[in-house]
Amino acid sequence: MRVPAEWYLVVALMLFVIGATGLLIRRNILVMFMCVELMLNAVNLTFVTFSRTLNDISGQAAVFFVLVVAAAEVVVGLGIIVAIFRRRAEATADDVHILKG
Amino acid sequence: MRGADALAALHAALRLVAYNGVNSPHSEHLQAPADWAVFLVGGAFILAGALGVVTLRNPVHCALFLVITLFGVAIEFIDLNADFLAAVQIIVYAGAIVILFLFVIMFLGVDRKERVAAERFPLQRPLALLLGLGVFILILVLTAVTGNWTTGAHSLSGSLGSPSSPTGGAQGDVARLGQAIYTRYLLPFEMTSALLVIAIVAAVVLARSRHRVAGELSSEEQAAIQHSAEVTR
């Protein structure tokens, strides 16, 4: 008897909601970025769960591509954050409301 | 070859942790509690790590709790028979992405504090909590009312193997996932390679100092070199 798929989906839902709430609450750009990673992982968990429920490999293939895109996104996003913080001292998101070069 | 060996060893270790001896035929009755135990441990890791990421003040602590969440997701992947994705989750996420986060945190300085007093919109925190809780309850109620968690049709890219066997076949899911990626998803797979190259170039361009070409010295450095040359002469 395996664990029913609904339990995994509830865990993924909780993870996604925690990540989304953290994205709205936190002001530190790095921590907001980590919250985006939490939401991506929640979606990955639902992909794998549906892959097992529907007996279909394409869910796992989708997770594979999400992993690659997440890695690229982290690289570019952290590069942008470093480029911004070279010019400004504050680490809060409200301070970068003027995107002037 | 060494990479493949390491991956095989990691796979064996993860499998050993997940199915601690319950795959032997005379202990079939242990399967159900083992599955639930793995699920509960992974879920506890996920939720504890996520709450730590959201609530802790220090960004370094947030990154370390992010590792706990990613490890919990990998445990759930093993429980869902997605062995390859569990290994990749550990290697890529916990091994590369979180290290990148920690590098940037250390590079920017860990002593940066959030200015909580300088909220531009004072109701943001309660509204965000309300919104998160509302979405959570809404999705739970909707799925409970309709009773459908999964809808839609199957894709045509192949099955996971026989559902009765715990590993989805003799070779596990690695062979099937590789077959799907290299046949049906070949074009997206090649596009991801282009995406990675673009990301590398973008990171180099963004991280490069803007006012100096590579190998060029600033005026202060040139003056210092000239000064030291004069001093030694």
Coordinates of C-alpha atoms in Angstrom, one line a residue:
Chain A
M1 CA 0.0 0.0 0.0
R2 CA 1.6 3.2 -1.1
V3 CA 1.0 6.6 0.3
P4 CA -1.9 8.2 -1.6
A5 CA -1.1 10.9 -4.0
E6 CA -3.3 13.5 -2.2
W7 CA -0.8 13.6 0.7
Y8 CA 2.1 14.5 -1.5
L9 CA -0.1 17.2 -3.2
V10 CA -1.1 18.6 0.2
V11 CA 2.6 18.8 1.2
A12 CA 3.4 20.5 -2.1
L13 CA 0.5 22.9 -1.6
M14 CA 1.8 23.9 1.8
L15 CA 5.3 24.3 0.5
F16 CA 4.0 26.5 -2.4
V17 CA 1.9 28.7 -0.1
I18 CA 4.8 29.1 2.4
G19 CA 7.1 30.1 -0.5
A20 CA 4.5 32.6 -1.9
T21 CA 3.8 34.1 1.5
G22 CA 7.5 34.5 2.1
L23 CA 8.0 36.1 -1.2
L24 CA 5.4 38.7 -0.2
I25 CA 6.7 39.2 3.4
R26 CA 10.4 39.3 3.1
R27 CA 12.3 42.4 2.0
N28 CA 15.8 40.9 1.4
I29 CA 16.2 40.1 -2.3
L30 CA 18.3 37.0 -1.7
V31 CA 15.7 35.5 0.7
M32 CA 12.9 36.4 -1.8
F33 CA 14.9 34.5 -4.4
M34 CA 15.1 31.5 -2.1
C35 CA 11.3 31.6 -1.7
V36 CA 11.0 31.4 -5.5
E37 CA 13.1 28.2 -5.3
L38 CA 10.7 26.9 -2.7
M39 CA 7.8 27.4 -5.0
L40 CA 9.7 25.7 -7.9
N41 CA 10.3 22.7 -5.7
A42 CA 6.6 22.5 -4.7
V43 CA 5.7 22.4 -8.4
N44 CA 8.4 19.7 -9.0
L45 CA 6.8 17.6 -6.2
T46 CA 3.4 17.8 -7.9
F47 CA 5.0 16.9 -11.2
V48 CA 6.5 13.7 -9.8
T49 CA 3.4 12.9 -7.9
F50 CA 1.2 13.1 -11.0
S51 CA 3.8 11.2 -12.9
R52 CA 3.3 8.3 -10.5
T53 CA -0.4 8.6 -10.3
L54 CA -0.9 8.7 -14.1
N55 CA 1.9 6.2 -14.7
D56 CA 3.5 8.5 -17.2
I57 CA 7.2 9.4 -17.5
S58 CA 6.6 12.9 -18.9
G59 CA 6.1 14.4 -15.5
Q60 CA 9.6 13.4 -14.5
A61 CA 10.9 14.8 -17.8
A62 CA 9.2 18.1 -17.0
V63 CA 11.0 18.1 -13.6
F64 CA 14.3 17.5 -15.4
F65 CA 13.7 20.6 -17.5
V66 CA 12.5 22.7 -14.6
L67 CA 15.8 21.8 -12.8
V68 CA 17.8 23.1 -15.8
V69 CA 15.8 26.2 -16.1
A70 CA 16.0 26.9 -12.3
A71 CA 19.8 26.5 -12.4
A72 CA 20.1 29.0 -15.3
E73 CA 17.6 31.4 -13.6
V74 CA 19.6 31.3 -10.3
V75 CA 22.8 32.1 -12.2
V76 CA 21.4 35.1 -14.0
G77 CA 19.4 36.3 -11.0
L78 CA 22.3 36.2 -8.7
G79 CA 24.4 38.0 -11.3
I80 CA 21.8 40.8 -11.5
I81 CA 21.7 41.0 -7.7
V82 CA 25.5 41.3 -7.4
A83 CA 25.4 44.0 -10.2
I84 CA 22.8 46.0 -8.3
F85 CA 24.5 45.7 -4.9
R86 CA 27.8 46.9 -6.3
R87 CA 26.1 50.3 -6.7
R88 CA 23.8 50.3 -3.6
A89 CA 24.4 49.5 0.0
E90 CA 20.9 48.4 1.1
A91 CA 19.7 44.8 0.7
T92 CA 16.0 45.5 0.6
A93 CA 13.8 45.2 -2.4
D94 CA 12.2 48.7 -2.0
D95 CA 15.5 50.4 -2.6
V96 CA 15.8 49.2 -6.2
H97 CA 12.5 50.7 -7.4
I98 CA 14.5 52.9 -9.8
L99 CA 16.2 50.7 -12.3
K100 CA 18.5 53.4 -13.7
G101 CA 21.8 52.3 -15.1
Chain B
M1 CA 33.3 6.7 -15.6
R2 CA 34.0 7.9 -12.1
G3 CA 30.9 10.1 -12.3
A4 CA 28.7 7.2 -13.2
D5 CA 30.2 5.1 -10.4
A6 CA 29.6 7.9 -7.9
L7 CA 26.0 8.3 -9.2
A8 CA 25.5 4.5 -8.9
A9 CA 26.8 4.6 -5.3
L10 CA 24.6 7.5 -4.4
H11 CA 21.6 5.8 -5.9
A12 CA 22.4 2.6 -3.9
A13 CA 22.8 4.6 -0.7
L14 CA 19.6 6.5 -1.2
R15 CA 17.8 3.3 -2.1
L16 CA 19.2 1.7 1.0
V17 CA 18.0 4.6 3.2
A18 CA 14.5 4.6 1.6
Y19 CA 13.8 0.9 1.5
N20 CA 15.8 -0.4 4.4
G21 CA 15.6 -4.1 3.6
V22 CA 11.9 -4.1 2.9
N23 CA 12.4 -5.2 -0.7
S24 CA 13.3 -8.7 0.3
P25 CA 10.3 -10.9 -0.5
H26 CA 9.7 -12.3 3.0
S27 CA 9.2 -8.9 4.5
E28 CA 6.5 -7.6 2.2
H29 CA 4.3 -6.5 5.2
L30 CA 6.9 -3.9 6.1
Q31 CA 6.3 -2.0 2.9
A32 CA 3.4 0.1 4.0
P33 CA 4.8 1.5 7.2
A34 CA 8.1 2.1 5.5
D35 CA 6.5 4.2 2.8
W36 CA 4.6 6.2 5.3
A37 CA 7.6 6.7 7.5
V38 CA 9.7 8.0 4.5
F39 CA 6.8 10.3 3.5
L40 CA 6.4 11.7 6.9
V41 CA 10.1 12.3 7.5
G42 CA 10.4 14.0 4.1
G43 CA 7.3 16.1 4.7
A44 CA 8.6 17.2 8.1
F45 CA 12.0 18.2 6.5
I46 CA 10.2 20.1 3.8
L47 CA 7.9 22.1 6.1
A48 CA 10.5 22.8 8.8
G49 CA 13.0 24.0 6.2
A50 CA 10.4 26.2 4.4
L51 CA 9.3 27.8 7.6
G52 CA 12.9 28.5 8.5
V53 CA 13.6 30.1 5.1
V54 CA 10.6 32.4 5.5
T55 CA 11.0 33.3 9.2
L56 CA 14.7 33.5 10.0
R57 CA 16.5 36.9 9.9
N58 CA 20.0 35.9 8.8
P59 CA 20.3 35.1 5.1
V60 CA 22.9 32.4 5.8
H61 CA 20.5 30.5 8.1
C62 CA 17.8 30.9 5.4
A63 CA 20.2 29.2 2.8
L64 CA 20.9 26.4 5.2
F65 CA 17.3 25.8 5.9
L66 CA 16.7 25.8 2.1
V67 CA 19.1 22.8 2.0
I68 CA 16.8 21.0 4.5
T69 CA 13.8 21.6 2.3
L70 CA 15.6 20.5 -0.8
F71 CA 16.7 17.3 1.0
G72 CA 13.1 16.7 2.1
V73 CA 11.9 17.0 -1.5
A74 CA 14.6 14.5 -2.6
I75 CA 13.3 12.1 0.1
E76 CA 9.8 12.4 -1.3
F77 CA 11.2 11.8 -4.8
I78 CA 12.6 8.5 -3.6
D79 CA 9.3 7.6 -2.0
L80 CA 7.7 8.3 -5.4
N81 CA 10.2 6.0 -7.2
A82 CA 11.9 8.9 -9.0
D83 CA 15.5 7.9 -8.1
F84 CA 17.3 9.8 -10.7
L85 CA 15.5 13.0 -9.9
A86 CA 16.3 12.6 -6.2
A87 CA 20.0 12.3 -7.0
V88 CA 19.9 15.2 -9.3
Q89 CA 18.0 17.2 -6.7
I90 CA 20.7 16.7 -4.2
I91 CA 23.6 17.3 -6.7
V92 CA 22.2 20.3 -8.5
Y93 CA 20.1 22.0 -5.9
A94 CA 21.9 21.3 -2.6
G95 CA 25.3 21.0 -4.2
A96 CA 25.3 23.9 -6.7
I97 CA 22.5 26.3 -6.3
V98 CA 22.6 26.7 -2.5
I99 CA 26.4 27.0 -2.7
L100 CA 25.9 29.8 -5.2
F101 CA 23.5 31.5 -2.9
L102 CA 26.0 31.2 0.0
F103 CA 28.8 32.6 -2.2
V104 CA 26.7 35.7 -3.1
I105 CA 25.7 36.2 0.5
M106 CA 29.3 36.1 1.7
F107 CA 30.4 38.3 -1.3
L108 CA 27.8 40.9 -0.4
G109 CA 28.4 40.7 3.3
V110 CA 26.3 38.9 5.8
D111 CA 25.7 41.9 8.1
R112 CA 23.0 43.5 5.9
K113 CA 19.8 43.8 7.9
E114 CA 16.3 44.1 6.6
R115 CA 14.9 47.6 7.4
V116 CA 11.6 46.4 8.8
A117 CA 10.7 49.9 10.1
A118 CA 10.9 51.4 6.6
E119 CA 7.9 49.6 5.3
R120 CA 6.3 51.5 2.5
F121 CA 3.0 49.7 2.8
P122 CA 2.3 48.9 6.4
L123 CA -0.5 46.4 5.8
Q124 CA 1.7 44.2 3.6
R125 CA 2.6 41.5 6.2
P126 CA -0.9 40.8 7.5
L127 CA -2.3 40.9 4.0
A128 CA 0.3 38.5 2.7
L129 CA -0.4 36.1 5.5
L130 CA -4.1 36.4 4.9
L131 CA -3.6 35.8 1.1
G132 CA -1.4 32.7 1.7
L133 CA -3.8 31.2 4.1
G134 CA -6.8 32.0 1.9
V135 CA -5.2 30.4 -1.2
F136 CA -4.3 27.3 0.9
I137 CA -7.9 26.9 2.2
L138 CA -9.4 27.7 -1.2
I139 CA -7.5 25.0 -3.0
L140 CA -8.2 22.4 -0.2
V141 CA -11.9 23.3 -0.3
L142 CA -12.1 23.2 -4.1
T143 CA -10.4 19.8 -4.3
A144 CA -12.6 18.5 -1.5
V145 CA -15.8 19.7 -3.2
T146 CA -14.9 18.4 -6.7
G147 CA -13.1 15.3 -5.4
N148 CA -10.8 15.4 -8.5
W149 CA -7.0 15.8 -7.9
T150 CA -6.0 14.6 -11.4
T151 CA -7.8 15.4 -14.6
G152 CA -6.8 15.4 -18.2
A153 CA -5.4 12.9 -20.7
H154 CA -2.2 10.9 -20.7
S155 CA 0.7 12.0 -22.8
L156 CA 2.2 9.6 -25.3
S157 CA 5.8 9.6 -24.0
G158 CA 5.8 6.3 -22.3
S159 CA 4.8 4.8 -19.0
L160 CA 6.7 4.3 -15.8
G161 CA 6.8 0.6 -16.1
S162 CA 4.8 -2.0 -14.2
P163 CA 3.3 -0.3 -11.2
S164 CA 3.5 -3.4 -9.1
S165 CA 7.3 -3.5 -8.9
P166 CA 8.7 -0.9 -6.5
T167 CA 11.5 0.2 -8.8
G168 CA 9.3 0.5 -12.0
G169 CA 11.3 -2.3 -13.7
A170 CA 14.6 -3.9 -13.4
Q171 CA 16.6 -0.8 -14.5
G172 CA 14.7 1.7 -12.4
D173 CA 13.4 5.0 -13.8
V174 CA 16.8 6.2 -15.1
A175 CA 16.5 4.2 -18.4
R176 CA 13.0 5.2 -19.0
L177 CA 13.6 8.9 -18.2
G178 CA 16.7 8.8 -20.5
Q179 CA 14.6 7.2 -23.3
A180 CA 11.9 9.9 -23.0
I181 CA 14.4 12.8 -22.9
Y182 CA 16.5 11.5 -25.8
T183 CA 13.6 10.6 -28.1
R184 CA 10.4 12.6 -27.5
Y185 CA 11.9 15.5 -25.7
L186 CA 15.1 15.7 -27.8
L187 CA 14.5 19.2 -29.1
P188 CA 13.7 20.8 -25.7
F189 CA 16.8 18.9 -24.3
E190 CA 19.0 20.5 -27.0
M191 CA 17.4 23.9 -26.2
T192 CA 18.4 23.6 -22.6
S193 CA 22.0 23.3 -23.6
A194 CA 21.7 26.6 -25.5
L195 CA 19.9 28.0 -22.4
L196 CA 22.9 27.0 -20.2
V197 CA 25.4 28.6 -22.6
I198 CA 23.3 31.8 -22.6
A199 CA 23.2 31.8 -18.8
I200 CA 27.0 31.4 -18.6
V201 CA 27.6 34.3 -20.9
A202 CA 25.0 36.4 -19.1
A203 CA 26.6 35.7 -15.7
V204 CA 30.0 36.7 -17.1
V205 CA 28.7 39.9 -18.6
L206 CA 26.8 40.8 -15.4
A207 CA 29.5 40.0 -13.0
R208 CA 32.3 41.7 -14.9
S209 CA 33.4 45.1 -13.7
R210 CA 31.8 47.6 -16.1
H211 CA 34.5 50.3 -16.5
R212 CA 37.5 48.0 -17.1
V213 CA 38.4 45.7 -19.9
A214 CA 40.0 42.5 -18.9
G215 CA 43.7 43.0 -18.4
E216 CA 43.4 46.7 -18.2
L217 CA 44.8 48.5 -15.1
S218 CA 43.1 51.4 -13.4
S219 CA 44.9 54.8 -13.2
E220 CA 45.6 54.2 -9.5
E221 CA 47.2 50.9 -10.2
Q222 CA 49.3 52.3 -13.0
A223 CA 50.4 55.2 -10.7
A224 CA 51.3 52.7 -7.9
I225 CA 53.3 50.6 -10.3
Q226 CA 55.1 53.7 -11.6
H227 CA 55.7 54.8 -8.0
S228 CA 57.1 51.5 -6.9
A229 CA 59.4 51.4 -10.0
E230 CA 60.7 54.8 -9.1
V231 CA 61.3 53.8 -5.4
T232 CA 63.3 50.7 -6.4
R233 CA 65.3 52.7 -8.8

